[in-house]
């Protein structure tokens, strides 16, 4: 059995720990990780997000209604909990009144860490999450992880979500303005490069090819110039 890093969950040569730098954004992040995402070590970004953010934790599961840790965080008066979720009723950093609504409390950003199909499953099992104030992006973003297929172009990874959220909330002083979030993207870019290198080596016969029947994964890819 090959070695897997207990911190970043990547295998052997693909350990990303040396590329991570913990940053203090002033936001409390909670990643609600679907059980399928827990095992998704090849392309998932939840684990490297956790070790890159000082105040970030992962809660694994499907039904969180009775989760003691999540309920304790939601009940803590120091936090203003928000669910990162799109909607006409969602706050954004540019929507008047959001900073006043937070009332000086630390933003507790709850992010569903799963595929969009599994995200819907989590919402179905936890409808009370939708009763939390929602927060969405003021800007429009596209993922740099073009290697991975997403159902819609505006869907971005967990680590990119945290990066753009920090950037937007810095503009209204709900995140630390002295925090540089670029290390999040730095480690993400390294993960992408590792993934492309690994896939190219499979195609060239240097590694076992597990995608022989999928043409999407059998074309050599150019290394991005980040």
Short mmCIF file of C-alpha atoms in Angstrom, two decimals:
data_model
loop_
_atom_site.label_atom_id
_atom_site.label_comp_id
_atom_site.label_asym_id
_atom_site.label_seq_id
_atom_site.Cartn_x
_atom_site.Cartn_y
_atom_site.Cartn_z
CA UNK A 1 0.00 0.00 0.00
CA UNK A 2 1.44 3.37 -1.00
CA UNK A 3 2.00 6.03 1.64
CA UNK A 4 -0.64 8.74 1.97
CA UNK A 5 0.13 11.97 3.79
CA UNK A 6 -2.16 12.30 6.83
CA UNK A 7 -2.29 16.10 6.46
CA UNK A 8 -2.98 16.77 2.77
CA UNK A 9 -4.20 13.24 1.97
CA UNK A 10 -2.11 13.06 -1.20
CA UNK A 11 -0.06 10.00 -2.06
CA UNK A 12 3.72 9.83 -1.75
CA UNK A 13 5.41 12.05 -4.32
CA UNK A 14 2.28 14.19 -4.64
CA UNK A 15 2.29 15.40 -1.02
CA UNK A 16 1.46 19.11 -1.09
CA UNK A 17 2.41 20.05 2.46
CA UNK A 18 5.64 21.78 1.44
CA UNK A 19 3.64 24.05 -0.86
CA UNK A 20 1.14 25.11 1.79
CA UNK A 21 1.31 28.16 3.99
CA UNK A 22 -1.21 28.65 6.76
CA UNK A 23 -2.96 32.01 6.59
CA UNK A 24 -5.20 33.76 9.08
CA UNK A 25 -8.11 35.29 7.19
CA UNK A 26 -10.20 36.31 10.19
CA UNK A 27 -13.02 34.06 8.93
CA UNK A 28 -14.05 30.78 10.53
CA UNK A 29 -14.46 28.17 7.78
CA UNK A 30 -16.39 24.92 8.21
CA UNK A 31 -16.35 22.41 5.37
CA UNK A 32 -19.26 19.98 5.46
CA UNK A 33 -17.66 17.09 3.61
CA UNK A 34 -19.81 14.44 1.95
CA UNK A 35 -18.60 10.85 2.65
CA UNK A 36 -17.74 10.40 -1.03
CA UNK A 37 -15.56 13.51 -0.93
CA UNK A 38 -13.63 12.07 2.02
CA UNK A 39 -12.18 9.42 -0.29
CA UNK A 40 -11.67 11.81 -3.20
CA UNK A 41 -8.01 12.44 -2.59
CA UNK A 42 -6.94 12.82 -6.22
CA UNK A 43 -8.90 15.92 -7.19
CA UNK A 44 -10.59 17.07 -3.99
CA UNK A 45 -9.35 20.33 -2.45
CA UNK A 46 -11.00 20.20 0.97
CA UNK A 47 -7.97 18.73 2.72
CA UNK A 48 -5.48 21.27 1.39
CA UNK A 49 -7.97 24.03 2.18
CA UNK A 50 -8.11 22.89 5.79
CA UNK A 51 -4.34 22.95 6.28
CA UNK A 52 -3.98 26.26 4.43
CA UNK A 53 -6.43 28.21 6.59
CA UNK A 54 -5.74 28.82 10.27
CA UNK A 55 -9.35 28.68 11.42
CA UNK A 56 -10.79 25.93 9.26
CA UNK A 57 -12.18 22.51 10.07
CA UNK A 58 -13.83 19.62 8.27
CA UNK A 59 -16.97 17.93 9.51
CA UNK A 60 -17.65 14.70 7.64
CA UNK A 61 -21.09 13.24 7.10
CA UNK A 62 -24.41 13.40 5.29
CA UNK A 63 -26.94 14.30 8.00
CA UNK A 64 -25.63 17.11 10.21
CA UNK A 65 -28.88 17.91 12.01
CA UNK A 66 -27.67 16.25 15.23
CA UNK A 67 -23.98 17.01 14.80
CA UNK A 68 -22.81 18.34 18.15
CA UNK A 69 -19.83 20.24 16.76
CA UNK A 70 -21.77 22.05 14.04
CA UNK A 71 -24.63 22.90 16.39
CA UNK A 72 -22.17 24.28 18.95
CA UNK A 73 -20.61 26.54 16.33
CA UNK A 74 -24.01 27.74 15.13
CA UNK A 75 -25.02 28.57 18.70
CA UNK A 76 -21.79 30.43 19.53
CA UNK A 77 -22.61 34.16 19.80
CA UNK A 78 -19.17 35.22 18.55
CA UNK A 79 -20.06 33.99 15.07
CA UNK A 80 -22.35 35.17 12.30
CA UNK A 81 -23.11 31.93 10.43
CA UNK A 82 -23.68 31.99 6.67
CA UNK A 83 -24.15 29.20 4.17
CA UNK A 84 -22.22 29.62 0.93
CA UNK A 85 -25.11 29.04 -1.41
CA UNK A 86 -26.51 30.97 -4.39
CA UNK A 87 -29.95 32.51 -4.39
CA UNK A 88 -31.87 35.73 -4.89
CA UNK A 89 -32.04 36.08 -1.11
CA UNK A 90 -28.30 35.60 -0.63
CA UNK A 91 -26.08 38.31 0.79
CA UNK A 92 -23.03 39.41 -1.16
CA UNK A 93 -20.12 41.64 -0.23
CA UNK A 94 -21.69 44.39 -2.35
CA UNK A 95 -25.22 44.08 -0.97
CA UNK A 96 -25.95 47.02 1.32
CA UNK A 97 -26.38 46.10 4.96
CA UNK A 98 -24.37 42.87 5.08
CA UNK A 99 -21.59 44.20 7.31
CA UNK A 100 -24.20 45.76 9.61
CA UNK A 101 -26.10 42.46 9.75
CA UNK A 102 -22.93 40.67 10.85
CA UNK A 103 -22.76 43.16 13.71
CA UNK A 104 -19.06 42.83 14.43
CA UNK A 105 -19.21 39.06 14.74
CA UNK A 106 -16.76 36.72 13.03
CA UNK A 107 -18.11 35.27 9.81
CA UNK A 108 -18.76 31.54 10.16
CA UNK A 109 -18.61 30.41 6.54
CA UNK A 110 -20.23 27.02 6.06
CA UNK A 111 -19.23 25.42 2.76
CA UNK A 112 -20.59 22.17 1.40
CA UNK A 113 -17.57 20.24 0.17
CA UNK A 114 -18.95 17.80 -2.40
CA UNK A 115 -19.84 17.43 -6.03
CA UNK A 116 -22.93 19.39 -6.98
CA UNK A 117 -24.95 16.16 -7.11
CA UNK A 118 -23.83 15.23 -3.60
CA UNK A 119 -24.33 18.83 -2.44
CA UNK A 120 -28.00 18.48 -3.28
CA UNK A 121 -28.08 15.28 -1.24
CA UNK A 122 -26.66 17.11 1.76
CA UNK A 123 -29.26 19.85 1.41
CA UNK A 124 -32.01 17.23 1.13
CA UNK A 125 -30.84 15.65 4.38
CA UNK A 126 -30.30 19.02 6.09
CA UNK A 127 -33.04 21.43 4.99
CA UNK A 128 -32.36 23.52 8.10
CA UNK A 129 -29.13 24.69 6.46
CA UNK A 130 -31.18 26.71 4.00
CA UNK A 131 -32.68 28.62 6.93
CA UNK A 132 -29.27 30.11 7.63
CA UNK A 133 -28.39 33.43 6.01
CA UNK A 134 -27.00 32.66 2.57
CA UNK A 135 -23.89 34.22 1.14
CA UNK A 136 -22.91 34.27 -2.51
CA UNK A 137 -20.29 35.99 -4.63
CA UNK A 138 -20.64 39.53 -5.90
CA UNK A 139 -18.33 38.72 -8.82
CA UNK A 140 -18.31 35.97 -11.43
CA UNK A 141 -15.47 33.49 -11.33
CA UNK A 142 -14.24 30.56 -13.39
CA UNK A 143 -12.16 27.70 -12.06
CA UNK A 144 -8.58 27.31 -13.20
CA UNK A 145 -9.00 23.55 -12.78
CA UNK A 146 -9.92 23.04 -16.42
CA UNK A 147 -8.68 19.45 -16.24
CA UNK A 148 -11.71 18.57 -14.15
CA UNK A 149 -15.13 18.49 -15.79
CA UNK A 150 -17.86 20.49 -14.05
CA UNK A 151 -21.56 20.58 -15.00
CA UNK A 152 -21.51 24.39 -15.29
CA UNK A 153 -18.63 26.82 -15.93
CA UNK A 154 -19.28 28.90 -12.80
CA UNK A 155 -18.76 25.92 -10.48
CA UNK A 156 -15.46 26.33 -8.67
CA UNK A 157 -13.50 24.20 -6.23
CA UNK A 158 -13.64 24.50 -2.46
CA UNK A 159 -10.22 26.11 -2.22
CA UNK A 160 -11.11 28.66 -4.90
CA UNK A 161 -14.36 29.39 -3.06
CA UNK A 162 -12.44 30.25 0.09
CA UNK A 163 -9.93 32.33 -1.85
CA UNK A 164 -12.54 34.47 -3.59
CA UNK A 165 -14.63 34.78 -0.43
CA UNK A 166 -11.65 36.15 1.49
CA UNK A 167 -10.91 38.61 -1.30
CA UNK A 168 -14.47 39.88 -1.42
CA UNK A 169 -14.93 40.14 2.35
CA UNK A 170 -11.67 42.02 2.70
CA UNK A 171 -13.35 44.78 0.72
CA UNK A 172 -15.89 45.34 3.50
CA UNK A 173 -13.54 44.56 6.42
CA UNK A 174 -15.20 41.24 7.27
CA UNK A 175 -11.91 39.48 6.59
CA UNK A 176 -8.48 40.58 7.70
CA UNK A 177 -7.20 43.15 5.23
CA UNK A 178 -3.58 42.26 6.07
CA UNK A 179 -4.13 38.65 5.02
CA UNK A 180 -2.66 37.55 1.68
CA UNK A 181 -4.84 34.69 0.36
CA UNK A 182 -2.52 33.88 -2.58
CA UNK A 183 -1.01 30.80 -0.85
CA UNK A 184 -4.38 29.11 -1.38
CA UNK A 185 -4.03 29.47 -5.13
CA UNK A 186 -0.33 28.62 -5.04
CA UNK A 187 -0.90 25.16 -3.58
CA UNK A 188 -3.95 24.63 -5.82
CA UNK A 189 -1.88 25.40 -8.91
CA UNK A 190 0.75 22.92 -7.79
CA UNK A 191 -1.96 20.28 -7.35
CA UNK A 192 -3.17 20.93 -10.90
CA UNK A 193 0.35 20.65 -12.30
CA UNK A 194 0.89 17.37 -10.44
CA UNK A 195 -2.39 16.02 -11.76
CA UNK A 196 -1.59 16.92 -15.37
CA UNK A 197 1.93 15.52 -15.10
CA UNK A 198 0.58 12.28 -13.67
CA UNK A 199 -2.06 11.91 -16.40
CA UNK A 200 0.46 12.66 -19.14
CA UNK A 201 2.79 10.02 -17.73
CA UNK A 202 -0.06 7.51 -17.81
CA UNK A 203 -0.71 8.28 -21.46
CA UNK A 204 2.99 7.91 -22.26
CA UNK A 205 3.05 4.51 -20.57
CA UNK A 206 5.12 5.60 -17.59
CA UNK A 207 2.26 4.84 -15.20
CA UNK A 208 -0.66 2.38 -15.34
CA UNK A 209 -3.46 3.89 -17.48
CA UNK A 210 -6.80 3.66 -15.67
CA UNK A 211 -8.70 5.69 -18.28
CA UNK A 212 -8.21 3.62 -21.43
CA UNK A 213 -11.89 3.79 -22.39
CA UNK A 214 -12.28 7.53 -21.75
CA UNK A 215 -10.88 9.70 -24.54
CA UNK A 216 -11.14 12.77 -22.30
CA UNK A 217 -8.23 11.41 -20.26
CA UNK A 218 -6.14 10.04 -23.14
CA UNK A 219 -4.84 13.20 -24.75
CA UNK A 220 -1.59 14.79 -23.65
CA UNK A 221 -2.21 18.11 -21.95
CA UNK A 222 -0.11 21.22 -22.02
CA UNK A 223 1.19 22.31 -18.65
CA UNK A 224 -0.55 25.58 -17.67
CA UNK A 225 1.59 28.69 -17.35
CA UNK A 226 0.48 29.91 -13.96
#
